Amino acid sequence: MIATIYKALCDGIYSINNTLNLIANNSILTKVWITFCAFLTGFFVPIQFCILFVFCMILLDMYYGIKASIKLKRKIESSISWNGTIRKMRDTFLLLCSIRGVEYFLINALVTTKVLTCGAALLISFTELWSVLENLNTIDPSGPWKLVSKFLRKKGEEYTGIDISENDDLKK
């Protein structure tokens, strides 16, 4: 029984080695490259849609942030806006990869789903959605998102330390 399992395992490894030799033309560097790419594929393919969705939310936030800046007649510097978005995408990508690494290397035997990575992507997406709502509230305060405008105003006052009231617009 053990000899049969050992023989099947050796035959499998021999078959993989022969296939790699055919593809790589017996080049060690090409074998290493193929193995590395296979690892990257196995690492990223399960979370590709999480990463793509979060990146789309970041771009949506940038779009509505630019629209809100235009509405407030603030100067928009494309290099600053784009660099901030690229930095946010980089940080998000590194965070999702780190969490995926914890799942892949440390708790893969315990949890076979992508709970941590998808949960982190969900939290990041909610944060971006909140920012989009803030921008939409700035663009059109009478829109359907006006239900959250009081809460947005309260959070804005807490973050900036400036008293924001509806009467300020009437005094001007």
mmCIF file of C-alpha atoms in Angstrom:
data_model
loop_
_atom_site.group_PDB
_atom_site.id
_atom_site.type_symbol
_atom_site.label_atom_id
_atom_site.label_comp_id
_atom_site.label_asym_id
_atom_site.label_seq_id
_atom_site.Cartn_x
_atom_site.Cartn_y
_atom_site.Cartn_z
ATOM 1 C CA MET A 1 0.000 0.000 0.000
ATOM 2 C CA ILE A 2 2.727 2.491 1.002
ATOM 3 C CA ALA A 3 4.844 1.359 -1.944
ATOM 4 C CA THR A 4 1.932 2.077 -4.309
ATOM 5 C CA ILE A 5 1.465 5.604 -2.912
ATOM 6 C CA TYR A 6 5.218 6.233 -3.117
ATOM 7 C CA LYS A 7 5.336 4.990 -6.729
ATOM 8 C CA ALA A 8 2.352 7.193 -7.713
ATOM 9 C CA LEU A 9 3.991 10.219 -6.068
ATOM 10 C CA CYS A 10 7.318 9.579 -7.818
ATOM 11 C CA ASP A 11 5.560 9.072 -11.166
ATOM 12 C CA GLY A 12 3.701 12.381 -10.691
ATOM 13 C CA ILE A 13 6.896 14.289 -9.917
ATOM 14 C CA TYR A 14 8.655 12.642 -12.861
ATOM 15 C CA SER A 15 5.770 13.593 -15.155
ATOM 16 C CA ILE A 16 5.808 17.229 -13.960
ATOM 17 C CA ASN A 17 9.593 17.372 -14.421
ATOM 18 C CA ASN A 18 9.328 15.976 -17.964
ATOM 19 C CA THR A 19 6.612 18.500 -18.833
ATOM 20 C CA LEU A 20 8.713 21.364 -17.471
ATOM 21 C CA ASN A 21 11.731 20.107 -19.435
ATOM 22 C CA LEU A 22 9.672 20.070 -22.643
ATOM 23 C CA ILE A 23 8.365 23.583 -22.050
ATOM 24 C CA ALA A 24 11.613 25.076 -20.728
ATOM 25 C CA ASN A 25 13.973 23.211 -23.067
ATOM 26 C CA ASN A 26 15.945 21.995 -20.021
ATOM 27 C CA SER A 27 16.673 25.553 -18.837
ATOM 28 C CA ILE A 28 16.803 25.865 -15.042
ATOM 29 C CA LEU A 29 16.019 29.607 -15.168
ATOM 30 C CA THR A 30 12.896 29.010 -17.251
ATOM 31 C CA LYS A 31 11.752 26.259 -14.873
ATOM 32 C CA VAL A 32 12.146 28.623 -11.933
ATOM 33 C CA TRP A 33 10.260 31.344 -13.820
ATOM 34 C CA ILE A 34 7.370 28.993 -14.675
ATOM 35 C CA THR A 35 7.167 27.804 -11.068
ATOM 36 C CA PHE A 36 7.201 31.391 -9.766
ATOM 37 C CA CYS A 37 4.455 32.433 -12.195
ATOM 38 C CA ALA A 38 2.374 29.408 -11.192
ATOM 39 C CA PHE A 39 2.709 30.463 -7.541
ATOM 40 C CA LEU A 40 1.666 34.046 -8.349
ATOM 41 C CA THR A 41 -1.317 32.775 -10.306
ATOM 42 C CA GLY A 42 -2.389 30.556 -7.435
ATOM 43 C CA PHE A 43 -1.952 33.442 -5.009
ATOM 44 C CA PHE A 44 -3.783 36.210 -6.916
ATOM 45 C CA VAL A 45 -6.471 34.501 -8.997
ATOM 46 C CA PRO A 46 -8.775 33.787 -6.021
ATOM 47 C CA ILE A 47 -8.758 37.471 -4.989
ATOM 48 C CA GLN A 48 -8.582 39.141 -8.394
ATOM 49 C CA PHE A 49 -12.192 40.328 -8.275
ATOM 50 C CA CYS A 50 -11.753 41.754 -4.776
ATOM 51 C CA ILE A 51 -8.751 43.769 -5.937
ATOM 52 C CA LEU A 52 -10.510 44.899 -9.120
ATOM 53 C CA PHE A 53 -13.647 45.963 -7.234
ATOM 54 C CA VAL A 54 -11.676 47.973 -4.674
ATOM 55 C CA PHE A 55 -9.689 49.677 -7.450
ATOM 56 C CA CYS A 56 -12.945 50.596 -9.224
ATOM 57 C CA MET A 57 -14.272 52.092 -5.974
ATOM 58 C CA ILE A 58 -11.083 54.142 -5.581
ATOM 59 C CA LEU A 59 -11.426 55.470 -9.146
ATOM 60 C CA LEU A 60 -15.101 56.274 -8.527
ATOM 61 C CA ASP A 61 -14.107 58.207 -5.412
ATOM 62 C CA MET A 62 -11.498 60.126 -7.416
ATOM 63 C CA TYR A 63 -14.083 60.976 -10.094
ATOM 64 C CA TYR A 64 -16.633 62.343 -7.628
ATOM 65 C CA GLY A 65 -13.888 64.075 -5.656
ATOM 66 C CA ILE A 66 -12.918 65.982 -8.806
ATOM 67 C CA LYS A 67 -16.573 66.840 -9.479
ATOM 68 C CA ALA A 68 -16.957 68.119 -5.898
ATOM 69 C CA SER A 69 -13.795 70.221 -6.263
ATOM 70 C CA ILE A 70 -15.156 71.736 -9.468
ATOM 71 C CA LYS A 71 -18.449 72.527 -7.706
ATOM 72 C CA LEU A 72 -16.555 74.235 -4.862
ATOM 73 C CA LYS A 73 -14.382 76.056 -7.439
ATOM 74 C CA ARG A 74 -11.153 74.683 -5.992
ATOM 75 C CA LYS A 75 -8.064 74.383 -8.121
ATOM 76 C CA ILE A 76 -7.560 70.821 -9.282
ATOM 77 C CA GLU A 77 -4.003 69.718 -9.822
ATOM 78 C CA SER A 78 -4.084 66.525 -11.840
ATOM 79 C CA SER A 79 -0.665 65.349 -10.703
ATOM 80 C CA ILE A 80 -1.616 65.621 -7.028
ATOM 81 C CA SER A 81 -5.001 63.969 -7.575
ATOM 82 C CA TRP A 82 -3.578 61.169 -9.674
ATOM 83 C CA ASN A 83 -0.586 60.598 -7.373
ATOM 84 C CA GLY A 84 -2.924 60.373 -4.379
ATOM 85 C CA THR A 85 -5.083 57.830 -6.185
ATOM 86 C CA ILE A 86 -2.056 55.760 -7.225
ATOM 87 C CA ARG A 87 -0.743 55.881 -3.646
ATOM 88 C CA LYS A 88 -4.140 54.764 -2.328
ATOM 89 C CA MET A 89 -4.239 51.899 -4.856
ATOM 90 C CA ARG A 90 -0.700 50.849 -3.917
ATOM 91 C CA ASP A 91 -1.459 50.860 -0.204
ATOM 92 C CA THR A 92 -4.708 48.971 -0.746
ATOM 93 C CA PHE A 93 -2.968 46.395 -2.936
ATOM 94 C CA LEU A 94 -0.246 45.844 -0.337
ATOM 95 C CA LEU A 95 -2.821 45.539 2.442
ATOM 96 C CA LEU A 96 -4.898 43.004 0.498
ATOM 97 C CA CYS A 97 -1.764 41.045 -0.454
ATOM 98 C CA SER A 98 -0.616 40.975 3.169
ATOM 99 C CA ILE A 99 -3.968 39.710 4.358
ATOM 100 C CA ARG A 100 -4.061 37.172 1.523
ATOM 101 C CA GLY A 101 -0.575 36.048 2.590
ATOM 102 C CA VAL A 102 -1.822 35.430 6.123
ATOM 103 C CA GLU A 103 -4.679 33.357 4.711
ATOM 104 C CA TYR A 104 -2.530 31.530 2.173
ATOM 105 C CA PHE A 105 0.453 30.677 4.354
ATOM 106 C CA LEU A 106 -0.768 30.658 7.945
ATOM 107 C CA ILE A 107 -4.425 29.696 8.168
ATOM 108 C CA ASN A 108 -4.976 27.888 4.863
ATOM 109 C CA ALA A 109 -5.388 24.577 6.693
ATOM 110 C CA LEU A 110 -8.073 26.027 8.987
ATOM 111 C CA VAL A 111 -10.032 28.258 6.604
ATOM 112 C CA THR A 112 -10.418 27.369 2.942
ATOM 113 C CA THR A 113 -12.376 30.511 2.050
ATOM 114 C CA LYS A 114 -11.093 34.027 1.528
ATOM 115 C CA VAL A 115 -12.859 35.489 4.555
ATOM 116 C CA LEU A 116 -10.095 37.879 5.668
ATOM 117 C CA THR A 117 -9.255 39.189 2.198
ATOM 118 C CA CYS A 118 -12.870 39.653 1.163
ATOM 119 C CA GLY A 119 -13.672 41.226 4.537
ATOM 120 C CA ALA A 120 -10.815 43.714 4.179
ATOM 121 C CA ALA A 121 -11.905 44.496 0.595
ATOM 122 C CA LEU A 122 -15.435 45.059 1.860
ATOM 123 C CA LEU A 123 -14.264 47.468 4.573
ATOM 124 C CA ILE A 124 -12.113 49.396 2.102
ATOM 125 C CA SER A 125 -15.013 49.525 -0.362
ATOM 126 C CA PHE A 126 -17.387 50.836 2.329
ATOM 127 C CA THR A 127 -14.864 53.539 3.202
ATOM 128 C CA GLU A 128 -14.616 54.553 -0.450
ATOM 129 C CA LEU A 129 -18.410 54.469 -0.792
ATOM 130 C CA TRP A 130 -18.680 56.743 2.231
ATOM 131 C CA SER A 131 -16.296 59.178 0.576
ATOM 132 C CA VAL A 132 -18.372 59.039 -2.623
ATOM 133 C CA LEU A 133 -21.485 59.846 -0.560
ATOM 134 C CA GLU A 134 -19.695 62.817 1.005
ATOM 135 C CA ASN A 135 -18.742 64.062 -2.463
ATOM 136 C CA LEU A 136 -22.275 63.537 -3.785
ATOM 137 C CA ASN A 137 -23.631 65.446 -0.803
ATOM 138 C CA THR A 138 -21.261 68.293 -1.661
ATOM 139 C CA ILE A 139 -22.312 68.245 -5.326
ATOM 140 C CA ASP A 140 -26.056 68.049 -4.690
ATOM 141 C CA PRO A 141 -27.152 68.471 -1.044
ATOM 142 C CA SER A 142 -30.804 67.870 -1.953
ATOM 143 C CA GLY A 143 -30.155 64.445 -3.510
ATOM 144 C CA PRO A 144 -31.338 61.111 -2.127
ATOM 145 C CA TRP A 145 -28.240 60.918 0.061
ATOM 146 C CA LYS A 146 -29.460 63.937 2.078
ATOM 147 C CA LEU A 147 -30.598 61.470 4.747
ATOM 148 C CA VAL A 148 -26.985 61.000 5.755
ATOM 149 C CA SER A 149 -26.045 64.681 5.335
ATOM 150 C CA LYS A 150 -26.523 65.504 9.031
ATOM 151 C CA PHE A 151 -24.238 62.665 9.995
ATOM 152 C CA LEU A 152 -21.743 63.730 7.316
ATOM 153 C CA ARG A 153 -21.865 67.307 8.610
ATOM 154 C CA LYS A 154 -21.281 66.103 12.199
ATOM 155 C CA LYS A 155 -18.286 63.991 11.122
ATOM 156 C CA GLY A 156 -16.945 66.904 9.084
ATOM 157 C CA GLU A 157 -17.132 69.172 12.119
ATOM 158 C CA GLU A 158 -15.310 66.575 14.216
ATOM 159 C CA TYR A 159 -12.541 66.090 11.637
ATOM 160 C CA THR A 160 -11.959 69.752 10.823
ATOM 161 C CA GLY A 161 -12.876 71.407 14.118
ATOM 162 C CA ILE A 162 -14.923 73.961 12.162
ATOM 163 C CA ASP A 163 -18.585 74.629 12.940
ATOM 164 C CA ILE A 164 -20.565 73.802 9.825
ATOM 165 C CA SER A 165 -24.156 74.993 9.883
ATOM 166 C CA GLU A 166 -26.854 75.538 7.306
ATOM 167 C CA ASN A 167 -27.213 79.170 8.442
ATOM 168 C CA ASP A 168 -23.729 80.021 7.166
ATOM 169 C CA ASP A 169 -24.977 79.866 3.579
ATOM 170 C CA LEU A 170 -27.861 82.226 4.385
ATOM 171 C CA LYS A 171 -25.607 84.852 6.012
ATOM 172 C CA LYS A 172 -23.548 85.386 2.847
#
